[in-house]
Coordinates of C-alpha atoms in Angstrom, one line a residue:
M1 CA 72.6 -2.1 -135.1
G2 CA 74.4 1.2 -135.7
G3 CA 74.5 0.8 -139.5
L4 CA 73.2 3.1 -142.2
F5 CA 69.9 1.4 -142.4
D6 CA 69.5 0.9 -138.7
C7 CA 65.9 0.3 -137.7
T8 CA 66.4 -0.3 -134.0
G9 CA 63.7 1.2 -131.9
K10 CA 61.4 1.8 -134.9
V11 CA 58.0 0.2 -135.1
T12 CA 56.8 -0.7 -138.6
V13 CA 53.2 -1.8 -139.4
V14 CA 52.9 -4.0 -142.5
T15 CA 49.5 -5.0 -143.8
G16 CA 49.5 -8.3 -145.6
G17 CA 52.8 -8.8 -143.9
N18 CA 52.6 -12.6 -143.4
G19 CA 53.6 -13.5 -147.0
G20 CA 54.8 -12.3 -150.4
I21 CA 56.1 -8.8 -150.9
G22 CA 54.8 -7.7 -147.4
L23 CA 56.9 -10.3 -145.7
G24 CA 59.9 -9.5 -147.9
F25 CA 59.6 -5.8 -146.9
A26 CA 59.2 -6.8 -143.2
T27 CA 62.2 -9.1 -143.3
G28 CA 64.4 -6.2 -144.4
V29 CA 63.2 -4.2 -141.4
A30 CA 63.8 -7.2 -139.1
R31 CA 67.3 -7.7 -140.4
M32 CA 68.1 -4.2 -139.3
G33 CA 66.7 -4.8 -135.8
G34 CA 63.3 -3.1 -136.2
D35 CA 60.1 -3.9 -134.4
L36 CA 57.2 -5.2 -136.5
A37 CA 53.4 -5.2 -136.3
I38 CA 52.1 -7.7 -138.9
W39 CA 48.5 -7.3 -140.0
A40 CA 46.8 -10.1 -141.8
R41 CA 43.8 -12.4 -141.7
D42 CA 45.4 -15.9 -141.6
A43 CA 46.5 -16.4 -138.0
E44 CA 48.4 -19.7 -138.8
K45 CA 50.3 -18.1 -141.6
S46 CA 51.0 -15.0 -139.5
A47 CA 52.5 -17.2 -136.7
R48 CA 55.0 -18.7 -139.2
A49 CA 55.9 -15.2 -140.5
R50 CA 56.4 -14.0 -136.9
A51 CA 58.9 -16.9 -136.2
Q52 CA 60.7 -16.1 -139.5
L53 CA 61.0 -12.4 -138.7
E54 CA 62.2 -13.1 -135.1
A55 CA 64.9 -15.4 -136.5
S56 CA 65.9 -12.6 -139.0
G57 CA 66.8 -10.3 -136.1
A58 CA 63.7 -8.3 -135.4
G59 CA 63.6 -6.6 -132.0
R60 CA 60.0 -7.5 -131.4
V61 CA 57.2 -9.0 -133.6
I62 CA 53.5 -9.1 -132.9
A63 CA 51.0 -10.5 -135.4
Y64 CA 47.5 -9.1 -135.4
K65 CA 44.4 -10.4 -137.1
V66 CA 43.2 -7.3 -139.0
D67 CA 41.0 -7.2 -142.1
V68 CA 41.7 -3.7 -143.7
S69 CA 38.6 -3.8 -145.8
E70 CA 36.7 -2.0 -143.0
E71 CA 37.8 1.3 -141.4
D72 CA 36.8 0.2 -137.9
N73 CA 39.2 -2.8 -138.1
I74 CA 42.0 -0.4 -139.0
L75 CA 41.3 1.9 -136.1
D76 CA 41.2 -1.0 -133.7
G77 CA 44.4 -2.4 -135.2
Y78 CA 46.2 0.8 -134.5
R79 CA 44.8 1.0 -131.0
R80 CA 46.3 -2.4 -130.3
V81 CA 49.6 -1.5 -131.8
M82 CA 49.8 1.6 -129.7
A83 CA 48.9 -0.3 -126.6
D84 CA 51.7 -2.9 -127.3
F85 CA 54.4 -0.7 -128.9
G86 CA 53.5 2.9 -127.9
R87 CA 54.5 4.3 -131.3
V88 CA 54.4 3.9 -135.1
D89 CA 57.4 4.9 -137.2
C90 CA 56.7 3.3 -140.6
V91 CA 53.6 1.9 -142.4
F92 CA 53.7 -0.3 -145.4
A93 CA 50.1 -0.4 -146.9
N94 CA 50.5 -3.6 -148.9
S95 CA 47.2 -5.6 -148.6
G96 CA 45.4 -6.2 -151.8
A97 CA 44.1 -8.7 -154.2
S98 CA 44.7 -10.0 -157.7
P99 CA 42.6 -8.9 -160.7
R100 CA 40.2 -11.6 -161.9
Y101 CA 38.9 -10.6 -165.3
N102 CA 40.2 -10.2 -168.8
S103 CA 37.7 -7.6 -170.1
A104 CA 35.9 -4.5 -168.6
F105 CA 32.7 -6.1 -169.9
E106 CA 33.1 -9.3 -167.9
M107 CA 33.7 -7.5 -164.6
P108 CA 30.6 -7.4 -162.3
T109 CA 29.8 -4.1 -160.7
E110 CA 29.8 -5.7 -157.3
H111 CA 33.4 -6.9 -157.8
W112 CA 34.5 -3.4 -158.6
Y113 CA 33.2 -2.0 -155.3
E114 CA 34.3 -5.0 -153.2
F115 CA 37.8 -4.9 -154.6
Q116 CA 38.3 -1.2 -153.7
K117 CA 37.3 -1.8 -150.1
T118 CA 40.7 -3.4 -149.5
A119 CA 42.9 -2.2 -152.4
L120 CA 42.0 1.5 -152.3
H121 CA 40.0 2.4 -149.2
G122 CA 41.8 0.1 -146.9
A123 CA 45.2 1.3 -148.1
F124 CA 44.2 5.0 -147.7
F125 CA 42.7 4.6 -144.2
T126 CA 45.8 2.6 -143.1
L127 CA 48.1 5.4 -144.4
R128 CA 45.9 8.2 -143.0
E129 CA 45.6 6.7 -139.5
G130 CA 49.3 5.8 -139.4
A131 CA 50.1 9.4 -140.4
R132 CA 47.8 10.7 -137.7
L133 CA 49.8 8.8 -135.0
M134 CA 53.1 10.1 -136.5
K135 CA 51.8 13.6 -136.6
E136 CA 50.8 13.5 -132.9
R137 CA 54.2 12.1 -131.9
V138 CA 56.0 14.9 -133.8
E139 CA 53.8 17.6 -132.4
K140 CA 54.8 16.3 -128.9
G141 CA 58.4 17.0 -129.7
D142 CA 59.7 13.8 -131.4
S143 CA 61.9 14.9 -134.3
K144 CA 62.1 11.5 -136.0
G145 CA 59.0 12.0 -138.3
G146 CA 57.9 8.8 -140.0
S147 CA 57.7 6.9 -143.3
L148 CA 54.5 6.0 -145.2
V149 CA 54.9 3.5 -148.0
A150 CA 52.2 2.1 -150.4
C151 CA 52.6 -0.9 -152.6
G152 CA 52.0 0.1 -156.1
S153 CA 52.4 -1.7 -159.4
L154 CA 53.7 -1.2 -163.0
S155 CA 50.0 -0.8 -163.8
L156 CA 50.6 2.8 -162.7
F157 CA 52.3 3.3 -166.1
Q158 CA 50.8 0.7 -168.4
G159 CA 47.3 -0.2 -169.6
L160 CA 46.2 -3.7 -168.6
P161 CA 43.1 -5.0 -170.5
G162 CA 40.4 -6.1 -168.0
K163 CA 42.4 -5.2 -164.9
M164 CA 40.8 -1.8 -164.3
E165 CA 39.9 -2.4 -160.7
Y166 CA 43.5 -3.3 -159.9
A167 CA 45.2 -0.5 -161.9
A168 CA 42.7 2.1 -160.7
S169 CA 43.3 1.3 -157.1
K170 CA 47.1 1.5 -157.5
A171 CA 46.9 4.8 -159.4
A172 CA 44.6 6.3 -156.8
V173 CA 46.8 5.3 -153.9
A174 CA 49.9 6.6 -155.6
A175 CA 48.1 10.0 -156.0
A176 CA 47.1 9.9 -152.3
I177 CA 50.8 9.2 -151.4
R178 CA 52.0 12.3 -153.4
C179 CA 49.4 14.5 -151.6
L180 CA 50.5 13.1 -148.2
A181 CA 54.1 13.7 -149.1
I182 CA 53.5 17.4 -149.6
E183 CA 51.1 17.8 -146.7
L184 CA 53.3 16.0 -144.2
A185 CA 56.8 17.1 -145.4
P186 CA 57.0 20.0 -142.8
L187 CA 56.6 17.4 -140.1
G188 CA 59.4 15.2 -141.4
I189 CA 57.0 12.5 -142.4
R190 CA 57.7 11.2 -145.9
A191 CA 55.4 9.2 -148.2
N192 CA 56.6 7.0 -151.1
V193 CA 55.3 4.2 -153.4
V194 CA 57.1 1.0 -154.2
A195 CA 56.0 -0.4 -157.6
P196 CA 56.9 -4.0 -158.1
G197 CA 57.3 -5.7 -161.5
L198 CA 56.6 -9.4 -161.9
I199 CA 57.2 -10.9 -158.5
I200 CA 56.7 -14.6 -157.8
T201 CA 54.6 -14.9 -154.7
P202 CA 52.3 -17.7 -153.4
M203 CA 49.4 -15.7 -154.8
M204 CA 50.7 -16.6 -158.3
G205 CA 51.1 -20.3 -157.4
E206 CA 53.8 -22.4 -155.9
G207 CA 56.2 -25.2 -156.9
A208 CA 56.2 -26.2 -160.6
R209 CA 53.5 -23.7 -161.5
A210 CA 55.5 -20.7 -160.1
E211 CA 58.7 -21.9 -161.8
A212 CA 56.8 -22.2 -165.1
V213 CA 55.6 -18.6 -164.8
A214 CA 59.1 -17.4 -163.9
Q215 CA 60.7 -19.1 -166.9
H216 CA 58.0 -17.9 -169.2
F217 CA 58.4 -14.2 -168.3
A218 CA 62.1 -14.0 -167.5
P219 CA 63.2 -13.4 -171.2
T220 CA 61.0 -10.2 -171.3
I221 CA 62.9 -8.7 -168.3
P222 CA 66.3 -7.1 -168.9
M223 CA 67.8 -8.9 -165.8
K224 CA 66.5 -12.2 -167.3
R225 CA 64.7 -13.2 -164.1
T226 CA 61.5 -12.5 -162.3
G227 CA 61.5 -10.9 -158.8
Y228 CA 61.0 -12.6 -155.5
P229 CA 59.8 -11.3 -152.1
E230 CA 63.4 -11.1 -150.8
D231 CA 64.1 -8.4 -153.5
F232 CA 62.1 -6.1 -151.2
E233 CA 64.2 -6.5 -148.1
G234 CA 66.6 -3.7 -149.0
I235 CA 64.0 -1.2 -149.9
G236 CA 62.1 -2.0 -146.7
A237 CA 65.1 -1.4 -144.5
Y238 CA 65.9 1.8 -146.5
L239 CA 62.5 3.4 -146.3
C240 CA 62.0 2.5 -142.6
S241 CA 65.4 3.8 -141.6
D242 CA 66.6 7.5 -141.3
A243 CA 68.7 6.9 -144.4
S244 CA 65.6 7.8 -146.4
S245 CA 64.7 10.9 -144.4
F246 CA 65.0 13.3 -147.4
M247 CA 63.2 11.1 -149.9
T248 CA 59.4 11.7 -150.4
G249 CA 56.8 11.7 -153.0
E250 CA 58.6 9.1 -155.2
T251 CA 57.5 6.0 -157.0
I252 CA 60.3 3.4 -156.8
T253 CA 60.2 0.6 -159.4
I254 CA 61.5 -2.8 -158.4
D255 CA 61.2 -4.6 -161.7
G256 CA 64.6 -5.8 -163.0
G257 CA 64.6 -2.9 -165.6
Y258 CA 61.3 -3.8 -167.2
M259 CA 60.0 -0.3 -167.4
V260 CA 63.1 1.1 -169.1
R261 CA 63.7 -1.7 -171.6
P262 CA 63.9 -0.7 -175.3

């Protein structure tokens, strides 16, 4: 590619990369010529995402069936990525779930623990093991470092009644990212959070329902529209590429100005 956000030769792992924000992030990398390892549970959906990413210009795309709620699955996923690609340059820990309850008193204890298996523990183990592979590569003489990215949320900054399991997982992962940023900085490995605002994804519904949600919330956003997965293409390409090599420990909001509105 040769451009500022060139991702040629870089291998990016995206969890939950077969749809929504994950696919938007991956598409940005693909458009800049990067290689992609997509981790998700729905094989049919992943096949469609793979075709889309290849059509967008990715160097190589492989979709893996990986459930990040268990550490062993993550370790096996990385073993397969290394066997197929031989390196990991960027990781986007994006897999998660939507909150279900409207009050702390409605939320079953079992739900709290089950939710964190993917949203918190899965994200941390995905980032840690990706960082381990980057560290080993750097220590062998590769000067390119790497990029760790976690999907955050505006719940990092706001209280959401009844959404404690969701907000707590995002806040914890953001804290882990800041710690990783400091620990790994001497190796040239950076760690950042992307915090989306209201993004219309299939998880929120499709067709008329999604359009109704978008129209309802658009007036509350300074840019007068909600976000879409394609709004994450640019940040994906930037954080994967060497253009972001001096940026670490940051939380980047992609929210149409929502957090700074009067």
